[in-house]
PDB file of C-alpha atoms in Angstrom:
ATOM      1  CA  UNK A  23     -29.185  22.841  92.889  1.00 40.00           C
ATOM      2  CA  UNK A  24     -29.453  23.199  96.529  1.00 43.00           C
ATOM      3  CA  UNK A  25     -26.500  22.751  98.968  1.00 43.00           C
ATOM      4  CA  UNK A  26     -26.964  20.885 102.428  1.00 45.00           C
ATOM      5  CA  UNK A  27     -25.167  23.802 104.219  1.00 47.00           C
ATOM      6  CA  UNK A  28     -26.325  21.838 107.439  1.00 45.00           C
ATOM      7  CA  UNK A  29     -24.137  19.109 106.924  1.00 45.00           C
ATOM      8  CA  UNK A  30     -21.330  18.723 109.668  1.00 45.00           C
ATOM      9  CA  UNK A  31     -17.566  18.499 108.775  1.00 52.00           C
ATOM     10  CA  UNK A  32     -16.699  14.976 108.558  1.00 59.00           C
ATOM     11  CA  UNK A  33     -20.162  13.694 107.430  1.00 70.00           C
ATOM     12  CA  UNK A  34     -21.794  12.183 104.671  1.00 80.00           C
ATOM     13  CA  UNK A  35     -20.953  13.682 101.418  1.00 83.00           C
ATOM     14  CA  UNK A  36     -23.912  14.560  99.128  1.00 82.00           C
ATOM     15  CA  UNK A  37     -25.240  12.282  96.562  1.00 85.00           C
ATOM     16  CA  UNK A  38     -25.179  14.662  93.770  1.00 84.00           C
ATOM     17  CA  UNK A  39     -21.793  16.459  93.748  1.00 83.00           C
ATOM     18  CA  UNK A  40     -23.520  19.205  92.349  1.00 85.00           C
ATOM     19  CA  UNK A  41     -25.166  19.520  95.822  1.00 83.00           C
ATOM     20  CA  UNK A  42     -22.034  20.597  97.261  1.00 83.00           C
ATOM     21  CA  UNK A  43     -22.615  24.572  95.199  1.00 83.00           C
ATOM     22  CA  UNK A  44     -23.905  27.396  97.107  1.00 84.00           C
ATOM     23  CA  UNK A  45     -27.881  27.561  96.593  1.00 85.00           C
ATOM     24  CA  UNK A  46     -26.987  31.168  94.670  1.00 87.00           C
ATOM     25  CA  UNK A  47     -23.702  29.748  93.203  1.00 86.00           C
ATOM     26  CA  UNK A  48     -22.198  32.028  90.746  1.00 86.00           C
ATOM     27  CA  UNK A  49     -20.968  29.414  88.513  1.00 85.00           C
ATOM     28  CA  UNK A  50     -22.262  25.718  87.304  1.00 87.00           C
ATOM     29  CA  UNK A  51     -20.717  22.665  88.248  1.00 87.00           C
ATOM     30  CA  UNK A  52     -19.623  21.724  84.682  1.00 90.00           C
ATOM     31  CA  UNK A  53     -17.926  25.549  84.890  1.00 90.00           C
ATOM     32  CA  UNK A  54     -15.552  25.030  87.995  1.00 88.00           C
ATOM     33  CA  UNK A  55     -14.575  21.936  86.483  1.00 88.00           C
ATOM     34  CA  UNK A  56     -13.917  23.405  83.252  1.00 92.00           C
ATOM     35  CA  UNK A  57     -11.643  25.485  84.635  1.00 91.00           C
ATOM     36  CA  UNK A  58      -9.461  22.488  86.415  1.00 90.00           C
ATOM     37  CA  UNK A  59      -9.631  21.099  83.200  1.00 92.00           C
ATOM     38  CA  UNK A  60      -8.100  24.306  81.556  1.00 94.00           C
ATOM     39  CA  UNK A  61      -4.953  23.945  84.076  1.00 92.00           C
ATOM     40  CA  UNK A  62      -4.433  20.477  83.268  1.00 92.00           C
ATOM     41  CA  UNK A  63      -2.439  21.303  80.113  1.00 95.00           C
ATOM     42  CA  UNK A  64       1.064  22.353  80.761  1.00 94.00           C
ATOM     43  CA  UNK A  65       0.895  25.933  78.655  1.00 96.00           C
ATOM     44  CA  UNK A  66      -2.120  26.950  80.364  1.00 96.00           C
ATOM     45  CA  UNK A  67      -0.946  26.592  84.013  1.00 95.00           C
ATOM     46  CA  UNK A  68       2.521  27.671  82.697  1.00 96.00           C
ATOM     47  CA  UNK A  69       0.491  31.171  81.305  1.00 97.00           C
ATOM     48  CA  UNK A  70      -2.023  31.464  84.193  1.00 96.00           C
ATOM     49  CA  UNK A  71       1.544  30.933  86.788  1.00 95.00           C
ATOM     50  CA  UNK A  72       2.981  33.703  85.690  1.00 96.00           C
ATOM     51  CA  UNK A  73      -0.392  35.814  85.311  1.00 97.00           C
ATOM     52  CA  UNK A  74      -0.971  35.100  89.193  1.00 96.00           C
ATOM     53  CA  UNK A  75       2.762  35.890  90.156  1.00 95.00           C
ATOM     54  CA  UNK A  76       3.768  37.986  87.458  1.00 94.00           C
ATOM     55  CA  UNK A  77       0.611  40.649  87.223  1.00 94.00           C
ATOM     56  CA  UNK A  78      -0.736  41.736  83.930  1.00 95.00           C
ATOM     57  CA  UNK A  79       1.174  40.694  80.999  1.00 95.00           C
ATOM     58  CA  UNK A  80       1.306  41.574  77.379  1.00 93.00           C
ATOM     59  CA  UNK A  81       1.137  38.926  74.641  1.00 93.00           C
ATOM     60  CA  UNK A  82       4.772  39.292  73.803  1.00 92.00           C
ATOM     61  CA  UNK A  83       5.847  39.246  77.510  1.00 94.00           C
ATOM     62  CA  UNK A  84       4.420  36.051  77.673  1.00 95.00           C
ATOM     63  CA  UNK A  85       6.155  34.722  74.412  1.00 93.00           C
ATOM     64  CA  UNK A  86       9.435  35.567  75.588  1.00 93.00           C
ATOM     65  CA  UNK A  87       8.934  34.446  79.454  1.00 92.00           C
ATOM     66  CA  UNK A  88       7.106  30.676  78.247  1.00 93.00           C
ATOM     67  CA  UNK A  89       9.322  30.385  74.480  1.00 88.00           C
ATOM     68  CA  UNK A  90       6.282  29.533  72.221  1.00 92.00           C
ATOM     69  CA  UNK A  91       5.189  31.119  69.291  1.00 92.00           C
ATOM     70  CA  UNK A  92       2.554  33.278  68.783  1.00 92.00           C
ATOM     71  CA  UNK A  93      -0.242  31.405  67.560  1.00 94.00           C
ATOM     72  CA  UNK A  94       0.226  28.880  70.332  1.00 95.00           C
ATOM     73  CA  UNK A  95       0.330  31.654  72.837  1.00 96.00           C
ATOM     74  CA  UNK A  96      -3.101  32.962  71.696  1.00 96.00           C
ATOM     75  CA  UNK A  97      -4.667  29.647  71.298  1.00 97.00           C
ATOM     76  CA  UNK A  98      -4.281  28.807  75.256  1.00 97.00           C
ATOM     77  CA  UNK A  99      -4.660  32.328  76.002  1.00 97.00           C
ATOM     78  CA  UNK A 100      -8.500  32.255  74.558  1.00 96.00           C
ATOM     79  CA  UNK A 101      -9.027  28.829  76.476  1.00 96.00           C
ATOM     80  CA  UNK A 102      -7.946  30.615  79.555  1.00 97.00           C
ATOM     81  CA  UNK A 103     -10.064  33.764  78.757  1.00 97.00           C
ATOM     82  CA  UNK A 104     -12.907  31.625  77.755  1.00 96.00           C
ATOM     83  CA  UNK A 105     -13.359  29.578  81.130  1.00 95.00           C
ATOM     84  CA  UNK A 106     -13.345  33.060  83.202  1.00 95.00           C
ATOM     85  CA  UNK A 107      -9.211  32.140  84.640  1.00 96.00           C
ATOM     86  CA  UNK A 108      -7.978  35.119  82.617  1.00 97.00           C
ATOM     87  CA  UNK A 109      -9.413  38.506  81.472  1.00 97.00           C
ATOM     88  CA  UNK A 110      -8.324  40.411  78.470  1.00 96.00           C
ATOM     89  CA  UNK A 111      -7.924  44.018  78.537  1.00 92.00           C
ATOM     90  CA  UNK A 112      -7.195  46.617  75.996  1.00 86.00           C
ATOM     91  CA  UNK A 113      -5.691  50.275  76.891  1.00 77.00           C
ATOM     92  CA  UNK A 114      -3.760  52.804  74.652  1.00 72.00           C
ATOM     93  CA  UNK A 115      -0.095  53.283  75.991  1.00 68.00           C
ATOM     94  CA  UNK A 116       0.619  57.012  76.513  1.00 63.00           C
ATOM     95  CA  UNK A 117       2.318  58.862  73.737  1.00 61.00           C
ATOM     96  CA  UNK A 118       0.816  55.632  71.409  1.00 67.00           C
ATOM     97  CA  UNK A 119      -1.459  54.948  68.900  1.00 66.00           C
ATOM     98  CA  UNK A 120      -3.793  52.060  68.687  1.00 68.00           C
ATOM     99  CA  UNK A 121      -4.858  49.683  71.993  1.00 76.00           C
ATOM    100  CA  UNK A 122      -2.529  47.373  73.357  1.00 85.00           C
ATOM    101  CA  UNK A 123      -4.077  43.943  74.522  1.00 90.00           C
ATOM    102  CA  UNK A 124      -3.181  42.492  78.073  1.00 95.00           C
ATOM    103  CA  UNK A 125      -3.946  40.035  79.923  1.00 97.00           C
ATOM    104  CA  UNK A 126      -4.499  39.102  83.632  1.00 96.00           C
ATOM    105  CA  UNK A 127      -5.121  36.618  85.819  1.00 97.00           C
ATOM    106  CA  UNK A 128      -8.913  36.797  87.625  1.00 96.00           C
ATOM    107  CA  UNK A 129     -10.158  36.186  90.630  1.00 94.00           C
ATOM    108  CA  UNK A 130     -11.158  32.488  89.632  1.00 93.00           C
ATOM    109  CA  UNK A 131      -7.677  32.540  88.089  1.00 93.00           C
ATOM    110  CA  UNK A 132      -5.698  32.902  91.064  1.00 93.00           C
ATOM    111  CA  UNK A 133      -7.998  31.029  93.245  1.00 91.00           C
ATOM    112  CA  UNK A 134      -7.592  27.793  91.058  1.00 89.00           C
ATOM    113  CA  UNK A 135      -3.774  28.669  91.132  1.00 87.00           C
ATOM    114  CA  UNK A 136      -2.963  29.056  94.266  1.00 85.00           C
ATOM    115  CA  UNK A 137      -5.334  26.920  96.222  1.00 86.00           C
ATOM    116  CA  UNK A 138      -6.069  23.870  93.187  1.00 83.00           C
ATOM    117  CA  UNK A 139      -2.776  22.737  91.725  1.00 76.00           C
ATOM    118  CA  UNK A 140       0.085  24.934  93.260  1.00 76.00           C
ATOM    119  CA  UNK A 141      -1.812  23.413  97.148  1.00 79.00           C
ATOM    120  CA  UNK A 142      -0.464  19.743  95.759  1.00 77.00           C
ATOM    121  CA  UNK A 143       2.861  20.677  94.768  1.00 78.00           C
ATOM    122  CA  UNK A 144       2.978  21.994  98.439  1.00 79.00           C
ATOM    123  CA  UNK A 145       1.574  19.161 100.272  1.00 81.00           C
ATOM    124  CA  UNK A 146       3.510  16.988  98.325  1.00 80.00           C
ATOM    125  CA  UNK A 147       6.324  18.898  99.831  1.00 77.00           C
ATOM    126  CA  UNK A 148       5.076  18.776 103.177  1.00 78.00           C
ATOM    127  CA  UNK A 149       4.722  15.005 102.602  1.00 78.00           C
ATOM    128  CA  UNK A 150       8.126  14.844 101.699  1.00 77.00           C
ATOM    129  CA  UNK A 151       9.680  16.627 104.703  1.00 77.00           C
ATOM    130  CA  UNK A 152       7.409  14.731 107.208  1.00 77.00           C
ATOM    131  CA  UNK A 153       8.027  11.313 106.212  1.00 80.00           C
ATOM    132  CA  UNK A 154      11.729  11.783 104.772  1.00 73.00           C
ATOM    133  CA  UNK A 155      14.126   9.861 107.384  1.00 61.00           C
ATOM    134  CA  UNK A 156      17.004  11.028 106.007  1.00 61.00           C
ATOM    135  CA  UNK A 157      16.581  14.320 107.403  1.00 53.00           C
ATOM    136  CA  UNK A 158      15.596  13.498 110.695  1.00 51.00           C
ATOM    137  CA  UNK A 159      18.480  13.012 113.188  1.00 51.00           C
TER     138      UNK A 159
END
């Protein structure tokens, strides 16, 4: 659907939230809000965190940094993979045999990061420190 690119700050909001995409929007509504919904669950924001701060990680760098088992791991890790948060790449490690499977934070990844959920925690701080009167003299 079309977005009302016209419409000034502060104005009406469209109808149809769906009117709020870019005419040539890359993803779907239902898509962008899949992806909230994959960071809802504590694993997946825990796994996408360190993704996003951490860089690529293998499978059992993960295990050891979040303390879950491996089945778990790879159960949120699809989720991730499967709402376009995280990619999944394979390489062969020098002097190796076989691929090795990694996994990194994308674009969409860190964007939903940094800006969606980790944005509250830090208003909520900046809430904090505005209206705290125990720190103000």
């Amino acid at each position: 659907m079309a977005t009302d690119q016209t419409r000034p700050l502060g104005g009406e909001p469209p109808d149809d939230p769906e009117d709020l995409l870019p005419e040539e929007s890359v993803l779907s509504l239902d898509e962008y809000l899949a992806m909230h919904a994959a960071v809802g669950h504590r694993t997946r924001y825990e796994i996408l965190y360190r993704l996003v701060h951490s860089g690529e990680m293998s499978p059992k760098e993960l295990e050891d940094e979040i303390e879950i088992d491996d089945s778990t791991l790879h159960y949120h890790l699809n989720e991730l993979v499967d709402v376009g948060l995280v990619e999944k790449r394979q390489r062969t490690e020098r002097g190796q045999d076989g691929l090795y499977t990694y996994y990194r934070a994308t674009v969409f990844g860190e964007v939903t990061l940094t800006d969606g959920v980790d944005e509250l925690i830090r208003g909520e701080q900046a809430f904090e420190e505005m209206y705290n009167s125990s720190t103000k003299e």
